[in-house]
């Protein structure tokens, strides 16, 4: 069956870095846009970054632009999120997602994505 599995979350001090990975299986997402989203306690889920099939187009939320980098390795069926200069307000559960219905395109909003991982906790201490 289709699985998206996040890893790499954990506890880090403010100013530190983490690299999240999202491994996909059960379906080919080679041509699909992929995204990272996050949800803090009591908050709505928000987009962090998205990427099209070959990485030629990306989108970042204003809150993470310049600090986070999304990338993908289609040969490994894996998407990454490099997070630098982490702040306490980055604390959240981070989810990866795929839109299997949009080949070659780039999706920005959570409702557009139809496959989701289970999430990984990122906690940034002050």
Short mmCIF file of N, CA and C in Angstrom, two decimals:
data_model
loop_
_atom_site.label_atom_id
_atom_site.label_comp_id
_atom_site.label_asym_id
_atom_site.label_seq_id
_atom_site.Cartn_x
_atom_site.Cartn_y
_atom_site.Cartn_z
N UNK A 1 0.85 -1.20 0.00
CA UNK A 1 0.00 0.00 0.00
C UNK A 1 0.88 1.25 0.00
N UNK A 2 0.29 2.39 -0.25
CA UNK A 2 1.02 3.65 -0.33
C UNK A 2 1.41 4.11 1.07
N UNK A 3 2.67 4.46 1.23
CA UNK A 3 3.17 4.97 2.50
C UNK A 3 4.08 6.16 2.27
N UNK A 4 3.93 7.16 3.10
CA UNK A 4 4.86 8.28 3.20
C UNK A 4 5.32 8.31 4.65
N UNK A 5 6.62 8.18 4.88
CA UNK A 5 7.15 8.04 6.23
C UNK A 5 8.19 9.12 6.48
N UNK A 6 7.89 10.01 7.43
CA UNK A 6 8.82 11.08 7.80
C UNK A 6 9.80 10.58 8.85
N UNK A 7 10.99 11.15 8.84
CA UNK A 7 11.99 10.87 9.86
C UNK A 7 12.89 12.09 10.01
N UNK A 8 13.67 12.12 11.07
CA UNK A 8 14.64 13.18 11.28
C UNK A 8 14.22 14.23 12.29
N UNK A 9 13.00 14.15 12.79
CA UNK A 9 12.57 15.10 13.80
C UNK A 9 13.24 14.85 15.13
N UNK A 10 13.09 15.79 16.04
CA UNK A 10 13.68 15.65 17.35
C UNK A 10 13.74 16.97 18.08
N UNK A 11 14.57 17.00 19.12
CA UNK A 11 14.76 18.18 19.95
C UNK A 11 16.06 18.87 19.58
N UNK A 12 16.00 20.18 19.37
CA UNK A 12 17.17 20.95 18.99
C UNK A 12 17.11 22.31 19.66
N UNK A 13 18.28 22.89 19.94
CA UNK A 13 18.33 24.22 20.52
C UNK A 13 18.09 25.29 19.46
N UNK A 14 17.58 26.44 19.89
CA UNK A 14 17.39 27.55 18.97
C UNK A 14 18.69 27.87 18.26
N UNK A 15 18.59 28.10 16.95
CA UNK A 15 19.75 28.35 16.12
C UNK A 15 20.34 27.11 15.50
N UNK A 16 19.88 25.95 15.91
CA UNK A 16 20.39 24.70 15.39
C UNK A 16 19.73 24.29 14.09
N UNK A 17 20.08 23.09 13.63
CA UNK A 17 19.60 22.59 12.35
C UNK A 17 19.08 21.16 12.47
N UNK A 18 18.13 20.84 11.61
CA UNK A 18 17.63 19.48 11.46
C UNK A 18 17.38 19.23 9.98
N UNK A 19 17.47 17.96 9.59
CA UNK A 19 17.14 17.56 8.23
C UNK A 19 16.06 16.49 8.29
N UNK A 20 14.89 16.81 7.77
CA UNK A 20 13.79 15.87 7.72
C UNK A 20 13.82 15.11 6.40
N UNK A 21 13.43 13.84 6.44
CA UNK A 21 13.33 13.02 5.25
C UNK A 21 11.92 12.44 5.16
N UNK A 22 11.44 12.25 3.94
CA UNK A 22 10.15 11.63 3.70
C UNK A 22 10.34 10.55 2.64
N UNK A 23 10.28 9.30 3.05
CA UNK A 23 10.43 8.18 2.14
C UNK A 23 9.07 7.71 1.68
N UNK A 24 8.90 7.54 0.37
CA UNK A 24 7.63 7.12 -0.20
C UNK A 24 7.75 5.71 -0.77
N UNK A 25 6.63 4.97 -0.74
CA UNK A 25 6.60 3.62 -1.28
C UNK A 25 5.17 3.26 -1.67
N UNK A 26 5.02 2.22 -2.48
CA UNK A 26 3.72 1.74 -2.88
C UNK A 26 3.13 2.44 -4.09
N UNK A 27 3.72 3.53 -4.49
CA UNK A 27 3.27 4.30 -5.63
C UNK A 27 4.41 5.17 -6.12
N UNK A 28 4.42 5.48 -7.41
CA UNK A 28 5.44 6.34 -7.96
C UNK A 28 4.97 7.79 -7.92
N UNK A 29 5.72 8.64 -7.24
CA UNK A 29 5.43 10.07 -7.17
C UNK A 29 6.45 10.88 -7.96
N UNK A 30 7.11 10.25 -8.92
CA UNK A 30 8.19 10.89 -9.66
C UNK A 30 7.77 12.20 -10.31
N UNK A 31 6.55 12.27 -10.82
CA UNK A 31 6.06 13.46 -11.50
C UNK A 31 5.15 14.32 -10.63
N UNK A 32 5.01 13.97 -9.37
CA UNK A 32 4.07 14.63 -8.48
C UNK A 32 4.72 15.75 -7.69
N UNK A 33 3.97 16.84 -7.45
CA UNK A 33 4.46 17.82 -6.47
C UNK A 33 4.44 17.22 -5.08
N UNK A 34 5.40 17.61 -4.27
CA UNK A 34 5.51 17.17 -2.89
C UNK A 34 5.57 18.40 -2.00
N UNK A 35 5.15 18.23 -0.75
CA UNK A 35 5.16 19.37 0.15
C UNK A 35 5.45 18.97 1.58
N UNK A 36 5.92 19.95 2.35
CA UNK A 36 6.05 19.84 3.79
C UNK A 36 5.09 20.82 4.44
N UNK A 37 4.35 20.34 5.43
CA UNK A 37 3.40 21.14 6.18
C UNK A 37 3.68 20.94 7.67
N UNK A 38 3.19 21.86 8.49
CA UNK A 38 3.39 21.71 9.92
C UNK A 38 2.16 22.18 10.68
N UNK A 39 2.00 21.64 11.88
CA UNK A 39 0.87 21.99 12.73
C UNK A 39 1.33 22.05 14.18
N UNK A 40 1.21 23.23 14.77
CA UNK A 40 1.53 23.43 16.17
C UNK A 40 0.28 23.23 17.01
N UNK A 41 0.43 22.92 18.31
CA UNK A 41 -0.75 22.72 19.16
C UNK A 41 -1.68 23.93 19.13
N UNK A 42 -2.97 23.67 18.90
CA UNK A 42 -3.96 24.73 18.86
C UNK A 42 -3.95 25.56 17.60
N UNK A 43 -3.14 25.20 16.63
CA UNK A 43 -3.03 25.97 15.39
C UNK A 43 -3.51 25.16 14.20
N UNK A 44 -3.81 25.85 13.11
CA UNK A 44 -4.17 25.19 11.87
C UNK A 44 -2.92 24.70 11.16
N UNK A 45 -3.09 23.65 10.36
CA UNK A 45 -1.98 23.16 9.57
C UNK A 45 -1.60 24.20 8.51
N UNK A 46 -0.31 24.45 8.35
CA UNK A 46 0.15 25.45 7.42
C UNK A 46 1.23 24.90 6.51
N UNK A 47 1.31 25.46 5.31
CA UNK A 47 2.32 25.04 4.36
C UNK A 47 3.68 25.56 4.81
N UNK A 48 4.70 24.75 4.64
CA UNK A 48 6.08 25.14 4.90
C UNK A 48 6.81 25.35 3.59
N UNK A 49 6.80 24.34 2.73
CA UNK A 49 7.48 24.40 1.44
C UNK A 49 6.91 23.34 0.52
N UNK A 50 6.92 23.63 -0.78
CA UNK A 50 6.50 22.65 -1.79
C UNK A 50 7.50 22.64 -2.93
N UNK A 51 7.50 21.54 -3.70
CA UNK A 51 8.46 21.36 -4.76
C UNK A 51 7.82 20.57 -5.89
N UNK A 52 8.12 20.95 -7.13
CA UNK A 52 7.59 20.21 -8.27
C UNK A 52 8.46 19.00 -8.57
N UNK A 53 8.15 18.32 -9.66
CA UNK A 53 8.71 16.99 -9.91
C UNK A 53 10.23 16.95 -9.99
N UNK A 54 10.86 17.99 -10.57
CA UNK A 54 12.31 17.98 -10.74
C UNK A 54 13.01 19.07 -9.94
N UNK A 55 12.28 19.76 -9.08
CA UNK A 55 12.88 20.79 -8.25
C UNK A 55 13.08 22.12 -8.93
N UNK A 56 12.60 22.27 -10.17
CA UNK A 56 12.77 23.53 -10.87
C UNK A 56 11.86 24.63 -10.33
N UNK A 57 10.80 24.25 -9.63
CA UNK A 57 9.89 25.21 -9.00
C UNK A 57 9.71 24.85 -7.54
N UNK A 58 9.85 25.84 -6.67
CA UNK A 58 9.64 25.64 -5.25
C UNK A 58 8.85 26.81 -4.68
N UNK A 59 8.24 26.56 -3.53
CA UNK A 59 7.51 27.60 -2.82
C UNK A 59 7.83 27.49 -1.34
N UNK A 60 8.04 28.63 -0.68
CA UNK A 60 8.30 28.67 0.75
C UNK A 60 7.38 29.68 1.41
N UNK A 61 6.90 29.35 2.59
CA UNK A 61 6.17 30.34 3.37
C UNK A 61 7.13 31.44 3.82
N UNK A 62 6.59 32.63 4.05
CA UNK A 62 7.43 33.76 4.44
C UNK A 62 8.18 33.48 5.74
N UNK A 63 7.58 32.71 6.63
CA UNK A 63 8.18 32.48 7.94
C UNK A 63 9.44 31.62 7.88
N UNK A 64 9.62 30.85 6.81
CA UNK A 64 10.78 29.96 6.73
C UNK A 64 11.72 30.31 5.58
N UNK A 65 11.32 31.22 4.72
CA UNK A 65 12.14 31.56 3.57
C UNK A 65 13.51 32.06 4.02
N UNK A 66 14.55 31.53 3.39
CA UNK A 66 15.91 31.88 3.75
C UNK A 66 16.51 30.99 4.81
N UNK A 67 15.68 30.20 5.50
CA UNK A 67 16.17 29.30 6.54
C UNK A 67 16.00 27.84 6.18
N UNK A 68 14.91 27.51 5.48
CA UNK A 68 14.60 26.12 5.12
C UNK A 68 14.83 25.91 3.63
N UNK A 69 15.20 24.68 3.26
CA UNK A 69 15.37 24.31 1.86
C UNK A 69 14.71 22.96 1.61
N UNK A 70 13.81 22.90 0.63
CA UNK A 70 13.18 21.66 0.24
C UNK A 70 13.92 21.09 -0.98
N UNK A 71 14.09 19.78 -1.02
CA UNK A 71 14.74 19.13 -2.14
C UNK A 71 14.18 17.72 -2.28
N UNK A 72 14.50 17.07 -3.39
CA UNK A 72 14.02 15.71 -3.59
C UNK A 72 15.02 14.90 -4.40
N UNK A 73 15.01 13.59 -4.18
CA UNK A 73 15.82 12.65 -4.92
C UNK A 73 14.88 11.58 -5.44
N UNK A 74 14.45 11.73 -6.69
CA UNK A 74 13.45 10.82 -7.24
C UNK A 74 13.98 9.39 -7.37
N UNK A 75 15.28 9.23 -7.56
CA UNK A 75 15.86 7.89 -7.63
C UNK A 75 15.70 7.15 -6.31
N UNK A 76 15.66 7.90 -5.20
CA UNK A 76 15.48 7.31 -3.88
C UNK A 76 14.04 7.43 -3.37
N UNK A 77 13.16 8.02 -4.17
CA UNK A 77 11.76 8.21 -3.78
C UNK A 77 11.65 8.95 -2.45
N UNK A 78 12.49 9.96 -2.28
CA UNK A 78 12.60 10.65 -1.00
C UNK A 78 12.60 12.16 -1.19
N UNK A 79 11.94 12.85 -0.27
CA UNK A 79 11.90 14.31 -0.22
C UNK A 79 12.53 14.76 1.09
N UNK A 80 13.25 15.88 1.05
CA UNK A 80 13.97 16.36 2.22
C UNK A 80 13.56 17.78 2.57
N UNK A 81 13.74 18.12 3.83
CA UNK A 81 13.58 19.49 4.29
C UNK A 81 14.75 19.82 5.21
N UNK A 82 15.68 20.64 4.72
CA UNK A 82 16.79 21.10 5.52
C UNK A 82 16.36 22.35 6.27
N UNK A 83 16.44 22.32 7.59
CA UNK A 83 15.99 23.41 8.43
C UNK A 83 17.19 23.98 9.19
N UNK A 84 17.53 25.22 8.90
CA UNK A 84 18.62 25.92 9.56
C UNK A 84 18.09 27.10 10.34
N UNK A 85 18.87 27.56 11.30
CA UNK A 85 18.47 28.70 12.10
C UNK A 85 17.12 28.51 12.77
N UNK A 86 16.90 27.35 13.36
CA UNK A 86 15.60 27.02 13.94
C UNK A 86 15.25 27.95 15.10
N UNK A 87 13.96 28.26 15.19
CA UNK A 87 13.42 29.13 16.22
C UNK A 87 12.38 28.37 17.03
N UNK A 88 12.12 28.77 18.27
CA UNK A 88 11.08 28.10 19.06
C UNK A 88 9.73 28.05 18.36
N UNK A 89 9.40 29.08 17.58
CA UNK A 89 8.13 29.09 16.88
C UNK A 89 8.06 28.08 15.73
N UNK A 90 9.17 27.42 15.41
CA UNK A 90 9.15 26.34 14.44
C UNK A 90 8.68 25.03 15.05
N UNK A 91 8.50 24.99 16.35
CA UNK A 91 8.05 23.78 17.03
C UNK A 91 6.68 23.36 16.51
N UNK A 92 6.58 22.13 16.02
CA UNK A 92 5.34 21.63 15.43
C UNK A 92 5.53 20.18 15.03
N UNK A 93 4.43 19.55 14.65
CA UNK A 93 4.49 18.27 13.96
C UNK A 93 4.60 18.57 12.48
N UNK A 94 5.60 17.99 11.83
CA UNK A 94 5.84 18.23 10.42
C UNK A 94 5.37 17.03 9.60
N UNK A 95 4.60 17.31 8.55
CA UNK A 95 4.03 16.29 7.68
C UNK A 95 4.53 16.46 6.26
N UNK A 96 4.79 15.36 5.58
CA UNK A 96 5.03 15.43 4.14
C UNK A 96 3.79 14.94 3.41
N UNK A 97 3.62 15.40 2.18
CA UNK A 97 2.43 15.08 1.41
C UNK A 97 2.75 15.07 -0.08
N UNK A 98 1.90 14.38 -0.84
CA UNK A 98 2.04 14.30 -2.29
C UNK A 98 0.69 14.51 -2.96
N UNK A 99 0.71 15.12 -4.13
CA UNK A 99 -0.48 15.29 -4.96
C UNK A 99 -0.31 14.42 -6.20
N UNK A 100 -0.89 13.23 -6.20
CA UNK A 100 -0.74 12.28 -7.30
C UNK A 100 -1.50 12.69 -8.55
N UNK A 101 -2.37 13.69 -8.45
CA UNK A 101 -3.23 14.09 -9.56
C UNK A 101 -2.66 15.23 -10.39
N UNK A 102 -1.49 15.73 -10.04
CA UNK A 102 -0.94 16.92 -10.68
C UNK A 102 0.48 16.64 -11.17
N UNK A 103 0.58 15.94 -12.28
CA UNK A 103 1.89 15.66 -12.86
C UNK A 103 2.52 16.94 -13.39
N UNK A 104 3.81 17.13 -13.08
CA UNK A 104 4.64 18.25 -13.53
C UNK A 104 4.30 19.58 -12.87
N UNK A 105 3.16 19.69 -12.21
CA UNK A 105 2.74 20.95 -11.64
C UNK A 105 3.23 21.15 -10.21
N UNK A 106 2.83 22.27 -9.62
CA UNK A 106 3.19 22.61 -8.25
C UNK A 106 1.93 23.00 -7.49
N UNK A 107 1.64 22.29 -6.41
CA UNK A 107 0.49 22.59 -5.57
C UNK A 107 0.96 23.29 -4.30
N UNK A 108 0.12 24.21 -3.78
CA UNK A 108 0.51 25.06 -2.66
C UNK A 108 -0.30 24.82 -1.39
N UNK A 109 -1.55 24.40 -1.53
CA UNK A 109 -2.45 24.32 -0.39
C UNK A 109 -2.66 22.88 0.05
N UNK A 110 -2.81 22.68 1.35
CA UNK A 110 -2.98 21.35 1.91
C UNK A 110 -4.13 20.56 1.29
N UNK A 111 -5.31 21.19 1.03
CA UNK A 111 -6.42 20.41 0.45
C UNK A 111 -6.12 19.83 -0.92
N UNK A 112 -5.11 20.32 -1.61
CA UNK A 112 -4.77 19.80 -2.93
C UNK A 112 -4.03 18.46 -2.85
N UNK A 113 -3.45 18.15 -1.71
CA UNK A 113 -2.65 16.94 -1.56
C UNK A 113 -3.51 15.78 -1.08
N UNK A 114 -3.30 14.61 -1.67
CA UNK A 114 -4.16 13.47 -1.37
C UNK A 114 -3.44 12.31 -0.70
N UNK A 115 -2.14 12.41 -0.48
CA UNK A 115 -1.40 11.42 0.28
C UNK A 115 -0.58 12.12 1.35
N UNK A 116 -0.63 11.58 2.57
CA UNK A 116 0.01 12.22 3.72
C UNK A 116 0.77 11.22 4.57
N UNK A 117 1.87 11.67 5.14
CA UNK A 117 2.60 10.88 6.10
C UNK A 117 2.01 11.03 7.49
N UNK A 118 2.62 10.33 8.45
CA UNK A 118 2.10 10.32 9.82
C UNK A 118 2.59 11.49 10.66
N UNK A 119 3.61 12.17 10.20
CA UNK A 119 4.15 13.31 10.91
C UNK A 119 5.34 12.96 11.78
N UNK A 120 6.21 13.95 11.98
CA UNK A 120 7.35 13.81 12.88
C UNK A 120 7.47 15.08 13.72
N UNK A 121 7.73 14.91 15.01
CA UNK A 121 7.76 16.03 15.93
C UNK A 121 9.09 16.76 15.85
N UNK A 122 9.02 18.08 15.73
CA UNK A 122 10.19 18.95 15.82
C UNK A 122 9.98 19.90 16.99
N UNK A 123 10.90 19.89 17.93
CA UNK A 123 10.82 20.76 19.10
C UNK A 123 12.09 21.59 19.19
N UNK A 124 11.93 22.90 19.24
CA UNK A 124 13.06 23.83 19.31
C UNK A 124 13.02 24.51 20.66
N UNK A 125 14.05 24.31 21.45
CA UNK A 125 14.12 24.88 22.79
C UNK A 125 14.82 26.22 22.76
N UNK A 126 14.47 27.08 23.72
CA UNK A 126 15.09 28.39 23.85
C UNK A 126 16.11 28.41 24.97
#
